[in-house]
Coordinates of C-alpha atoms in Angstrom, one line a residue:
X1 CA 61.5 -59.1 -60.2
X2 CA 60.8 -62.2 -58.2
X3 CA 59.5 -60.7 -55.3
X4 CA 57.2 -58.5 -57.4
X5 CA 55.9 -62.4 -58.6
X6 CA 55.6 -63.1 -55.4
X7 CA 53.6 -60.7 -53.6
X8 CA 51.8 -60.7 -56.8
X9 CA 50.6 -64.4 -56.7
X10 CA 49.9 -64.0 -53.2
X11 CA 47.5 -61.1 -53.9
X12 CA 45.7 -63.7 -56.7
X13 CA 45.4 -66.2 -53.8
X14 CA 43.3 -63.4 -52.0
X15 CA 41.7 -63.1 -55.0
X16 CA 40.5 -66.6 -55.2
X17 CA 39.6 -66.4 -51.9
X18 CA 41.9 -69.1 -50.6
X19 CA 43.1 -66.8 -47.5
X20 CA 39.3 -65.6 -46.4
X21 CA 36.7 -63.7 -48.2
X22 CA 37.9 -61.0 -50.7
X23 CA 34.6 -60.0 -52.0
X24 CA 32.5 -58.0 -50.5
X25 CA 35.3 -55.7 -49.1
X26 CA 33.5 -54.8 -46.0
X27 CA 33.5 -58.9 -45.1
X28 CA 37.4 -59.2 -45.4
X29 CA 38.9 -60.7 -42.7
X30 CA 42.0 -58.2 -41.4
X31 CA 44.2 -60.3 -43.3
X32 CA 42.6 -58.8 -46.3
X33 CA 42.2 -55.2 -45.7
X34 CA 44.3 -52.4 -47.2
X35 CA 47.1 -51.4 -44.8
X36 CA 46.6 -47.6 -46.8
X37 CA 45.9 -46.3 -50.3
X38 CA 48.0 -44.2 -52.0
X39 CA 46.2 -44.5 -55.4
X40 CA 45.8 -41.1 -55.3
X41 CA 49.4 -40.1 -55.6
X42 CA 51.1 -43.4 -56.8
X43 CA 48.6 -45.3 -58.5
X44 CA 50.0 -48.6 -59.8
X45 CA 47.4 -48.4 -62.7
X46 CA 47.9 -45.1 -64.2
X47 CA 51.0 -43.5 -63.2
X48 CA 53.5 -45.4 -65.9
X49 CA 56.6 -45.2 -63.0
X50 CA 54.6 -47.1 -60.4
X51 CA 53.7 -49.4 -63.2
X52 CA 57.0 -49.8 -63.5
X53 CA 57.8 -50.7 -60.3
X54 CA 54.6 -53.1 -59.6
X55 CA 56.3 -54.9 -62.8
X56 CA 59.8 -55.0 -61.1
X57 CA 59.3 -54.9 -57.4
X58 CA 55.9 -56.1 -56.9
X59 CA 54.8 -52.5 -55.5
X60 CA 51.3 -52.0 -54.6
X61 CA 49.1 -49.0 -53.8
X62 CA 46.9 -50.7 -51.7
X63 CA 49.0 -53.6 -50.2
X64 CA 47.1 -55.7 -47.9
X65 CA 48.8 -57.3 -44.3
X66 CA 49.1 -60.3 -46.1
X67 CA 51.2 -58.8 -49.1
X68 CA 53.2 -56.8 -47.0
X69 CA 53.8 -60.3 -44.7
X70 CA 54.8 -62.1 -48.4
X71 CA 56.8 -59.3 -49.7
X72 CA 58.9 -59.5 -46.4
X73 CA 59.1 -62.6 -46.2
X74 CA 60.5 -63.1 -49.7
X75 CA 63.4 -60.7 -49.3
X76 CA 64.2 -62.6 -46.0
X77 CA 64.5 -65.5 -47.3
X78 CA 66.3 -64.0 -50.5
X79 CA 69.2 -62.3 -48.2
X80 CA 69.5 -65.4 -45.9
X81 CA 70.3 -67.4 -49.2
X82 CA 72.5 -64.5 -50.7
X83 CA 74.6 -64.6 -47.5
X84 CA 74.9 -68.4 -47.3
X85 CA 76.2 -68.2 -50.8
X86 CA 78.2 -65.6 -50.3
X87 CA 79.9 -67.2 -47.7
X88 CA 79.9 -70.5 -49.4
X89 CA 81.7 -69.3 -52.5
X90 CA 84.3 -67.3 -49.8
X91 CA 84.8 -70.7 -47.9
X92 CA 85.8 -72.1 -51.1
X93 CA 87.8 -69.9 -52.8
X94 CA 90.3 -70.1 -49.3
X95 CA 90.0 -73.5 -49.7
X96 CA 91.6 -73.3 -53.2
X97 CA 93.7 -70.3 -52.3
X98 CA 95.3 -72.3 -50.1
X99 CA 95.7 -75.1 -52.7
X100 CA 97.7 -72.2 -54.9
X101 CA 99.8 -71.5 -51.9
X102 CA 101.1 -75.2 -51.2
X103 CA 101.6 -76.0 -55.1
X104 CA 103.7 -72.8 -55.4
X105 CA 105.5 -73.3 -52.4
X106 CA 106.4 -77.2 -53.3
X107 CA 107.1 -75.9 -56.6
X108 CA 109.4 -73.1 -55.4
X109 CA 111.1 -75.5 -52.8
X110 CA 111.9 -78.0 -56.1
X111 CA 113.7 -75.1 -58.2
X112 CA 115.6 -74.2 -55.2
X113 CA 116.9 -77.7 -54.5
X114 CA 117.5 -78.3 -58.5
X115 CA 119.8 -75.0 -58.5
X116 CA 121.6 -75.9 -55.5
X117 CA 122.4 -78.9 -56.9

């Protein structure tokens, strides 16, 4: 969903003209052109699946460079951060697997010397 808010607020910023001209279309810098239109198939308006997934995943039917570029770069970033999590939370969970071992062990050793004895 977040990437879907993504590449959607960057298609308002083209919209307001902050990244070149948007209006007239023939004026628009490449940045701003349509990569391809599938409106015909998979419009993002009318067909209630892709409306769907515009909602959810940010799709678009006629995605411009500069979406595409956004959309990218969010899931990037978004994987990148996943993995460092991911290997975070592994990092600690050794750490406190480890812990376990050496408390059981002690703990182990101490009813072995107390029965001994």
């Amino acid at each position: 969903i977040a990437a879907g808010f993504f590449s959607s607020s960057m298609h308002k910023w083209q919209e307001l003209d902050i990244v070149g001209t948007w209006s007239p279309a023939r004026e628009r810098p490449w940045i701003n052109q349509e990569v391809f239109d599938a409106s015909e198939c998979c419009s993002d308006k009318t067909n209630r699946f892709f409306v769907l997934m515009r909602a959810l995943l940010g799709y678009q039917d006629q995605p411009t460079p500069f979406e595409l570029f956004a959309y990218l770069f969010y899931w990037i970033v978004a994987v990148a951060a996943g993995f460092v999590m991911v290997r975070r939370a592994k990092r600690a969970i050794a750490v406190r697997l480890e812990f376990l071992r050496k408390a059981t062990a002690e703990t182990t050793a101490d009813e072995v010397d107390t029965k001994i004895q």
